[in-house]
PDB file of C-alpha atoms in Angstrom:
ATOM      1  CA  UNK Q   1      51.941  -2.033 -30.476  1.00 45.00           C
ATOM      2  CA  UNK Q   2      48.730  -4.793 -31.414  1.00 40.00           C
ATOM      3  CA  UNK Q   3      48.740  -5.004 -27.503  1.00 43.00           C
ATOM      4  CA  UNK Q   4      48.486  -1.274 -27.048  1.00 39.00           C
ATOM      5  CA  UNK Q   5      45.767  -0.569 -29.584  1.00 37.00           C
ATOM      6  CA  UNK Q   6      43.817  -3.719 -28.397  1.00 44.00           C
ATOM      7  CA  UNK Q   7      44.220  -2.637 -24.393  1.00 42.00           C
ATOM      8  CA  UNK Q   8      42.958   1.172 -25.555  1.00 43.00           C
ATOM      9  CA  UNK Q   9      40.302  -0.359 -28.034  1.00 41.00           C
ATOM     10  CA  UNK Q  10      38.741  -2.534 -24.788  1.00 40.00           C
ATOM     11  CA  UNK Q  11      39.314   0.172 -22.153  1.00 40.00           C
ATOM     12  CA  UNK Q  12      36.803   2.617 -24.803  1.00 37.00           C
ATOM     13  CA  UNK Q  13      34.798   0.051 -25.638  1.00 38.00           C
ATOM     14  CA  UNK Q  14      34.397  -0.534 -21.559  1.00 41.00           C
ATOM     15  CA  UNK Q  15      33.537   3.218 -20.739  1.00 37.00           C
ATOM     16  CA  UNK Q  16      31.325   3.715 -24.078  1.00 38.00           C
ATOM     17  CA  UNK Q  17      29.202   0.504 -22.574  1.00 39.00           C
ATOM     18  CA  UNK Q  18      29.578   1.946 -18.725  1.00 42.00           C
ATOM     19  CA  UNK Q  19      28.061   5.871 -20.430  1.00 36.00           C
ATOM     20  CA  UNK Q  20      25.492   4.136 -22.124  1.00 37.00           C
ATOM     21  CA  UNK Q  21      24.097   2.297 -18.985  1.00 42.00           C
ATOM     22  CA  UNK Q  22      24.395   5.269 -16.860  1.00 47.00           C
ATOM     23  CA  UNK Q  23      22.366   7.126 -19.235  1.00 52.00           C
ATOM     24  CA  UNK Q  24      19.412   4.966 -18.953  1.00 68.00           C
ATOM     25  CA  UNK Q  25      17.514   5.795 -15.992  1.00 77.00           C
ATOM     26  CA  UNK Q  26      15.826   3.115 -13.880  1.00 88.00           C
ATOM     27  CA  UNK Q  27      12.480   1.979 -14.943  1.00 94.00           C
ATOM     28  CA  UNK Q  28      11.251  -0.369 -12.419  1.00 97.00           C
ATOM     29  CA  UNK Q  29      10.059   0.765  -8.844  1.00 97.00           C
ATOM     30  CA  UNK Q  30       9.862  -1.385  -5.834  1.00 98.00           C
ATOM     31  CA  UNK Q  31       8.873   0.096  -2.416  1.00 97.00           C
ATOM     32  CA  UNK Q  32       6.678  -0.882   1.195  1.00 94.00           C
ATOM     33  CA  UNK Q  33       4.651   1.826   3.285  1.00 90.00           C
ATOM     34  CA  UNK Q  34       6.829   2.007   6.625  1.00 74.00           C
ATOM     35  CA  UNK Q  35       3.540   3.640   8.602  1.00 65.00           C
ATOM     36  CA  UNK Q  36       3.352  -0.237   9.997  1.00 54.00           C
ATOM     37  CA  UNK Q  37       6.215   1.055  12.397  1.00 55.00           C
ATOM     38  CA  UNK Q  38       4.556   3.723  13.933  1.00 55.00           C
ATOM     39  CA  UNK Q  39       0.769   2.109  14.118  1.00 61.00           C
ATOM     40  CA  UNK Q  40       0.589  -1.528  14.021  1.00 55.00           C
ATOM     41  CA  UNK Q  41      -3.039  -0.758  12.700  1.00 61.00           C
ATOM     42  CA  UNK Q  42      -1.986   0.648   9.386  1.00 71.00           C
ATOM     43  CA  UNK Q  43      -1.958  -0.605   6.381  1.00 82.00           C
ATOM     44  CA  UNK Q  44       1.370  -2.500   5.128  1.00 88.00           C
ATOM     45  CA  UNK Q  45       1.166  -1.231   1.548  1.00 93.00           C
ATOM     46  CA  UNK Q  46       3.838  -3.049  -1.326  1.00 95.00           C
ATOM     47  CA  UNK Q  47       4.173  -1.563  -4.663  1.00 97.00           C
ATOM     48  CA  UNK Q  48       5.299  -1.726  -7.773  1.00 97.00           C
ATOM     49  CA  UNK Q  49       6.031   0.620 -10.632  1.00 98.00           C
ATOM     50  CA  UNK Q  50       6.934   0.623 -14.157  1.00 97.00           C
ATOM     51  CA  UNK Q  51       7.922   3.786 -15.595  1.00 97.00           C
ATOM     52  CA  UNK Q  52       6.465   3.524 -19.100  1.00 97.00           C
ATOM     53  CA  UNK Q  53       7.194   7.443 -20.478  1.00 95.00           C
ATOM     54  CA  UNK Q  54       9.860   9.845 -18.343  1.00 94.00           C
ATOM     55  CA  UNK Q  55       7.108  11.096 -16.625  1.00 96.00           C
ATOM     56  CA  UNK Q  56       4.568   8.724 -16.592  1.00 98.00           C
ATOM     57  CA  UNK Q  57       3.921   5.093 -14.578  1.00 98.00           C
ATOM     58  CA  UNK Q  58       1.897   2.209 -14.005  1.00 98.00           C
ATOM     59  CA  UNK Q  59       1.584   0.951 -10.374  1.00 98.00           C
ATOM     60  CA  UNK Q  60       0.830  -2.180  -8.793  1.00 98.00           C
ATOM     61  CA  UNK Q  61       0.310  -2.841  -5.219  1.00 97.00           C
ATOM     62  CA  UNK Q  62      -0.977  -5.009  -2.401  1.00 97.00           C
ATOM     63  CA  UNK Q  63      -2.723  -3.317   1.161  1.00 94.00           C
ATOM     64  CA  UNK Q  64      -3.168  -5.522   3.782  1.00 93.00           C
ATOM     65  CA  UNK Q  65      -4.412  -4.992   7.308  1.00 92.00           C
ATOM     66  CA  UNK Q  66      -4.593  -7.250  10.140  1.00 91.00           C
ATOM     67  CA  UNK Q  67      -5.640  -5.923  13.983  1.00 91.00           C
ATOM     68  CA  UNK Q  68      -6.456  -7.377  16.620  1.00 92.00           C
ATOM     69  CA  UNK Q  69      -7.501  -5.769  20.156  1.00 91.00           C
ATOM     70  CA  UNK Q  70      -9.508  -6.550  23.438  1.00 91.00           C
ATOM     71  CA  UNK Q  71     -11.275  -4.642  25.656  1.00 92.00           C
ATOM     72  CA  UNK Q  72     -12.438  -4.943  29.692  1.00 91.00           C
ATOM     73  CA  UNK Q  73     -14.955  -3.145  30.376  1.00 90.00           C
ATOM     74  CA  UNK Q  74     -15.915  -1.264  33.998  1.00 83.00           C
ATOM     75  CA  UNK Q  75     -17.444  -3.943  35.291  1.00 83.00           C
ATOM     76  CA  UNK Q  76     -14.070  -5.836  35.380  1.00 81.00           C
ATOM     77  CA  UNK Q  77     -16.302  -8.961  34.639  1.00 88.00           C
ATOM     78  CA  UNK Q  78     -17.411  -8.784  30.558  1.00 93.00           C
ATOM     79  CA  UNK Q  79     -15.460  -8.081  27.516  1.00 94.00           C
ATOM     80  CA  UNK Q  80     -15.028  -8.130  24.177  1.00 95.00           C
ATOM     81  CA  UNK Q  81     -12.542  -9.101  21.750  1.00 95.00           C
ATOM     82  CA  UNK Q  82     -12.080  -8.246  18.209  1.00 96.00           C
ATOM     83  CA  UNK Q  83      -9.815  -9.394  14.968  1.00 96.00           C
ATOM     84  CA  UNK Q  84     -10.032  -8.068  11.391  1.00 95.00           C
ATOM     85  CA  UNK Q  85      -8.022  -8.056   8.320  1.00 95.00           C
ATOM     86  CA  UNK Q  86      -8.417  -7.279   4.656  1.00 96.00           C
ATOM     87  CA  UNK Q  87      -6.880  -7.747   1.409  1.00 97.00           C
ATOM     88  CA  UNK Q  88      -6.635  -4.944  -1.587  1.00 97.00           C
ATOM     89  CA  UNK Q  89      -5.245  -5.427  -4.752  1.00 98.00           C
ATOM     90  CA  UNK Q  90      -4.570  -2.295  -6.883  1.00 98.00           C
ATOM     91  CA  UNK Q  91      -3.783  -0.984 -10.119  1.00 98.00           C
ATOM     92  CA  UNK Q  92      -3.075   2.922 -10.885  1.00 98.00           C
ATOM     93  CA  UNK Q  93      -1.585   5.214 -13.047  1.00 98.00           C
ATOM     94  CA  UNK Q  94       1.398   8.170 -11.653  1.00 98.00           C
ATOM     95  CA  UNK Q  95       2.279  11.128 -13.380  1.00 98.00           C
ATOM     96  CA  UNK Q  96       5.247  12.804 -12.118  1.00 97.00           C
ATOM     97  CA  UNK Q  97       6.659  15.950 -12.475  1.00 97.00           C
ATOM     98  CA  UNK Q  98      10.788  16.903 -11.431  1.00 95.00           C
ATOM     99  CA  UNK Q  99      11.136  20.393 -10.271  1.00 94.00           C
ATOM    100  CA  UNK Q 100      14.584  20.688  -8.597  1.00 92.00           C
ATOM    101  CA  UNK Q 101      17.656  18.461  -8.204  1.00 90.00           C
ATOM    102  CA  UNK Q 102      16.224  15.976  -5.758  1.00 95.00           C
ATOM    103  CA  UNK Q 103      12.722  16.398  -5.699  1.00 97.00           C
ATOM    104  CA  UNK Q 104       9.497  15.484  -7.553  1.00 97.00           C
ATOM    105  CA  UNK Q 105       5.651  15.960  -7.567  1.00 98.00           C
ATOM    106  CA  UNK Q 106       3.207  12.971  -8.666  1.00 98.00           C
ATOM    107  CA  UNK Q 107      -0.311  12.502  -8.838  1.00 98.00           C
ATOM    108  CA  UNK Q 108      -2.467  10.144 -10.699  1.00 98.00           C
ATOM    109  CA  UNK Q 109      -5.349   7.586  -9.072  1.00 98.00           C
ATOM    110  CA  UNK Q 110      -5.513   4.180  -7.603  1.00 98.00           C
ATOM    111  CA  UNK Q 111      -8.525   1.303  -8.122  1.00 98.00           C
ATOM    112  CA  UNK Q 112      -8.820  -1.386  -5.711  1.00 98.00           C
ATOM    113  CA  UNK Q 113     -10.507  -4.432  -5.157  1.00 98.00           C
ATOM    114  CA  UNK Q 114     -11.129  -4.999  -1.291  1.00 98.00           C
ATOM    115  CA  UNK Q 115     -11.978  -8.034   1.083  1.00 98.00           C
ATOM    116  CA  UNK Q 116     -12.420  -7.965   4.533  1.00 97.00           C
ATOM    117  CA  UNK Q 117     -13.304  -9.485   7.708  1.00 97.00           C
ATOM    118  CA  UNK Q 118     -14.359  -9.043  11.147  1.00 97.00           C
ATOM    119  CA  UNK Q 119     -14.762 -11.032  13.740  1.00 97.00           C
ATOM    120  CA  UNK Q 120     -16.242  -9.826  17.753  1.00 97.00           C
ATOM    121  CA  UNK Q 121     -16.548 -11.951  20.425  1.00 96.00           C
ATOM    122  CA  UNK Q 122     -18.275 -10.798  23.741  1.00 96.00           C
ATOM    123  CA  UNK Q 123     -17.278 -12.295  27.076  1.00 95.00           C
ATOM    124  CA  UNK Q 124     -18.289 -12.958  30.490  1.00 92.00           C
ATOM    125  CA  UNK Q 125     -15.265 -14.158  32.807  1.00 90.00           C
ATOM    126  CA  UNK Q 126     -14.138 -16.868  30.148  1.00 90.00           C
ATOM    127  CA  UNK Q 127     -17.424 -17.595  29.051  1.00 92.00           C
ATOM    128  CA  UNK Q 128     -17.972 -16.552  25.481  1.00 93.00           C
ATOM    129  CA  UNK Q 129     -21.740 -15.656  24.682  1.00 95.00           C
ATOM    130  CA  UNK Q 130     -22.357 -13.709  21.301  1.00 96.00           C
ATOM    131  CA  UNK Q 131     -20.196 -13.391  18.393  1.00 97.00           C
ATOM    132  CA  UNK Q 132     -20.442 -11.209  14.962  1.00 97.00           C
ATOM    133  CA  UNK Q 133     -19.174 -12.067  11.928  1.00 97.00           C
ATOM    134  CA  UNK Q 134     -18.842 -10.004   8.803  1.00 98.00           C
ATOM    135  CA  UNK Q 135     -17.252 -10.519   5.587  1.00 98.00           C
ATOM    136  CA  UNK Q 136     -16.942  -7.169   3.451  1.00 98.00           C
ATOM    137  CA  UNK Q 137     -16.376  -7.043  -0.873  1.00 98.00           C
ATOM    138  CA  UNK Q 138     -15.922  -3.773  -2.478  1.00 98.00           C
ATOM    139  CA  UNK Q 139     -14.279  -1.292  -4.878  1.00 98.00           C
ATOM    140  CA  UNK Q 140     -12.182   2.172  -4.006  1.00 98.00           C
ATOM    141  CA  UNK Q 141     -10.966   4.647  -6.290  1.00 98.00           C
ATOM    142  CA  UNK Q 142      -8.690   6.758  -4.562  1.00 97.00           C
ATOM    143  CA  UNK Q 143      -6.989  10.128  -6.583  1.00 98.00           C
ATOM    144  CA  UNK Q 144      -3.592  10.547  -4.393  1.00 98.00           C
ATOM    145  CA  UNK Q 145      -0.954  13.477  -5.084  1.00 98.00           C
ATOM    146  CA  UNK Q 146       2.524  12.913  -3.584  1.00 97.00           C
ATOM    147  CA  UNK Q 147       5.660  14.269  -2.989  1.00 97.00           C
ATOM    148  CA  UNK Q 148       9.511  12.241  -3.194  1.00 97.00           C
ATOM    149  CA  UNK Q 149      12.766  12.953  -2.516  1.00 97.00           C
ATOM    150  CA  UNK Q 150      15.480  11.202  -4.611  1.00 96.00           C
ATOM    151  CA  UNK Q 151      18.306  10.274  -1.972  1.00 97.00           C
ATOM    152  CA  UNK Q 152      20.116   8.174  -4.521  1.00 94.00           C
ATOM    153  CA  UNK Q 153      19.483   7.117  -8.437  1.00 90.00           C
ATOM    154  CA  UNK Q 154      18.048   3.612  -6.855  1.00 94.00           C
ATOM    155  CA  UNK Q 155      16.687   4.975  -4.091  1.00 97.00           C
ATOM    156  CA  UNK Q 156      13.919   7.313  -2.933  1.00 97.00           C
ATOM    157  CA  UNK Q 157      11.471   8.045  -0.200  1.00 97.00           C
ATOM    158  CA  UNK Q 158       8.021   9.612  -0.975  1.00 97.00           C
ATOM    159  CA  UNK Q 159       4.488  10.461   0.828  1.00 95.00           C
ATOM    160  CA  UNK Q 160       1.257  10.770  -0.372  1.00 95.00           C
ATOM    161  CA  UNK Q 161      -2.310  12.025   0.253  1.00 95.00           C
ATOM    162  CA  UNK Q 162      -5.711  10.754  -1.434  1.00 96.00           C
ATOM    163  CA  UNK Q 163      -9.072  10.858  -1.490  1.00 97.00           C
ATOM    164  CA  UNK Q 164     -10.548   7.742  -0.479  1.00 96.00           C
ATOM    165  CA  UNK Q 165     -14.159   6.187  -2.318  1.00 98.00           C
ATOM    166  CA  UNK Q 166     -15.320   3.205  -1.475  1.00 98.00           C
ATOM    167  CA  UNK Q 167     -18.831   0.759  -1.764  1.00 98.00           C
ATOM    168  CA  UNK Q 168     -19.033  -2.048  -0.096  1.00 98.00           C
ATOM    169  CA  UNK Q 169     -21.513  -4.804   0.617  1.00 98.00           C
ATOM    170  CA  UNK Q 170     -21.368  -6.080   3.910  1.00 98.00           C
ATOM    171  CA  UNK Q 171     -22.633  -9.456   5.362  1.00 98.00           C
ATOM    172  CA  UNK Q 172     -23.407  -9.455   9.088  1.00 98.00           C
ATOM    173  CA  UNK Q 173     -23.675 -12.818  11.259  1.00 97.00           C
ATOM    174  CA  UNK Q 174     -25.073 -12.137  14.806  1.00 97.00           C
ATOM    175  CA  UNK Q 175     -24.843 -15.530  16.945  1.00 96.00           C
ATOM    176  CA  UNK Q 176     -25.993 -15.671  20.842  1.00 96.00           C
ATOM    177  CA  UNK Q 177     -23.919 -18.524  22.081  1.00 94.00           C
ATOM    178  CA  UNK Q 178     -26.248 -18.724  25.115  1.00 92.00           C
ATOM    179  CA  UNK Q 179     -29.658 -19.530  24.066  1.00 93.00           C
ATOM    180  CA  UNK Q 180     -28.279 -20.498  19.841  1.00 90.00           C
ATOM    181  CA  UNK Q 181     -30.095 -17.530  18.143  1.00 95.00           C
ATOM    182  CA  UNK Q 182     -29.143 -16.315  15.162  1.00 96.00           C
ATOM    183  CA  UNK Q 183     -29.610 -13.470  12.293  1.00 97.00           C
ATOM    184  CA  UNK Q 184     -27.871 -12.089   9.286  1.00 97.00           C
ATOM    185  CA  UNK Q 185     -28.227  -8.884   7.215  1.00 97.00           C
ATOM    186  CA  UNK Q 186     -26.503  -7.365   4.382  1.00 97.00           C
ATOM    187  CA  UNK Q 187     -26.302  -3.763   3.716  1.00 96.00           C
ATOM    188  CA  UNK Q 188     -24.655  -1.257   1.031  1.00 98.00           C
ATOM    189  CA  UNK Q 189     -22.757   1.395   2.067  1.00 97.00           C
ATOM    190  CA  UNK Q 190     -21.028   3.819   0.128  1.00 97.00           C
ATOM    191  CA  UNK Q 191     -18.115   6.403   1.773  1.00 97.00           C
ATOM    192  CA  UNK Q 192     -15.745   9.008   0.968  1.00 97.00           C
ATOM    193  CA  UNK Q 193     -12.392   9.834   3.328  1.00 95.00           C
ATOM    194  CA  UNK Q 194      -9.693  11.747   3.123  1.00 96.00           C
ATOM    195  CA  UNK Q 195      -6.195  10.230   3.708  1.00 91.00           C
ATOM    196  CA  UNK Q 196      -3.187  12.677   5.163  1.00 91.00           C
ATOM    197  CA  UNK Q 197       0.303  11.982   4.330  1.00 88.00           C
ATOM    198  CA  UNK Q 198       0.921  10.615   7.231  1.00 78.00           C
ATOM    199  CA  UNK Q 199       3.374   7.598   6.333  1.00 83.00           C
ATOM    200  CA  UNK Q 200       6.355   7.318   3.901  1.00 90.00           C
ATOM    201  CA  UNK Q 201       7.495   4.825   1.488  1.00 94.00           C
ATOM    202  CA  UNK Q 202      10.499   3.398   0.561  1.00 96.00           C
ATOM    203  CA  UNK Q 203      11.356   2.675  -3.089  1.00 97.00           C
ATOM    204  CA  UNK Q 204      13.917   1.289  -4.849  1.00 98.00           C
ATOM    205  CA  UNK Q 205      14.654   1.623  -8.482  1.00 96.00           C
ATOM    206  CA  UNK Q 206      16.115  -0.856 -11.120  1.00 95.00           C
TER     207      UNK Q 206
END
């Protein structure tokens, strides 16, 4: 009889536990942009979120960009070659709001810090005679609504558009490998985009 009452007492102590943990829903977010498959020139985007209130999160991420292309041009004699990349770190807040089963709304605004640099090298046959260099520092703010669709508890897909401000101060090195001139400028410029939802991310939730 002891063994009865202590197999039951475990077995409801077991599913009270299992309840409780299937009650709390998952408040960490891990997820990648996937627009790197279908444009090597994207950015790869990682992110993190913390859901701090049901409907509200704070997000972490990382953009990074790296391209590099060459072109020949009609002469079939010069061309040019080109390589940039830049880092972004970013910090944001996400409100979200459920509205059937499966699906939710979000919006909320992204700051960034951003690095980046270019690099253009001109050619003639093999002969390399001017390069540019420039080294970029800025700040974005970018407001972003989105849209995800819960396949799973730990798992979701979602897009998102934004609006995309930047300034940045730019530093320009123009060499001519022939003769050894050189010159350097900075400018300020200041922009405003706007970014489609063009890409999707995968998140998972823990």
């Amino acid at each position: 009889m002891k063994r009865t009452f202590s197999l039951g007492g475990l077995i409801l102590i077991a599913f009270c536990t299992n309840a409780q943990e299937e009650g709390i829903a998952p408040k960490n977010h891990i997820g990648f942009s996937a627009r790197i498959f279908n444009n090597p020139a994207s950015p790869f985007v990682i992110m993190s979120k913390r859901q701090l209130q049901p409907a509200f999160a704070l997000r972490l991420g990382i953009t990074m960009t790296v391209n590099s292309q060459k072109t020949n041009f009609s002469d079939n004699v010069s061309s040019n070659k080109q390589t940039s990349s830049s880092f972004a770190p970013s910090i944001g807040v996400e409100w979200q709001k459920h509205f059937a089963e499966k699906w939710t709304f979000y919006g909320g605004a992204d700051a960034r810090a951003i690095l980046a640099w270019t690099r253009s090298t001109d050619f003639i046959g093999t002969q390399s005679t001017a390069e540019s260099l420039a080294s970029s520092k800025g700040i974005n703010l970018s407001p972003f609504i989105g849209l995800r669709y819960n396949i799973i508890e730990q798992l979701y897909i979602a897009t998102e558009a934004s609006l995309s401000l930047n300034y940045f101060e730019t530093v320009t090195t123009n060499r001519n490998l022939l003769n050894g001139n050189e010159s350097t400028t900075k400018f300020y410029s200041y922009s405003a985009a706007f970014q489609p939802a063009v890409g999707l991310f995968f998140f998972y939730r823990f």
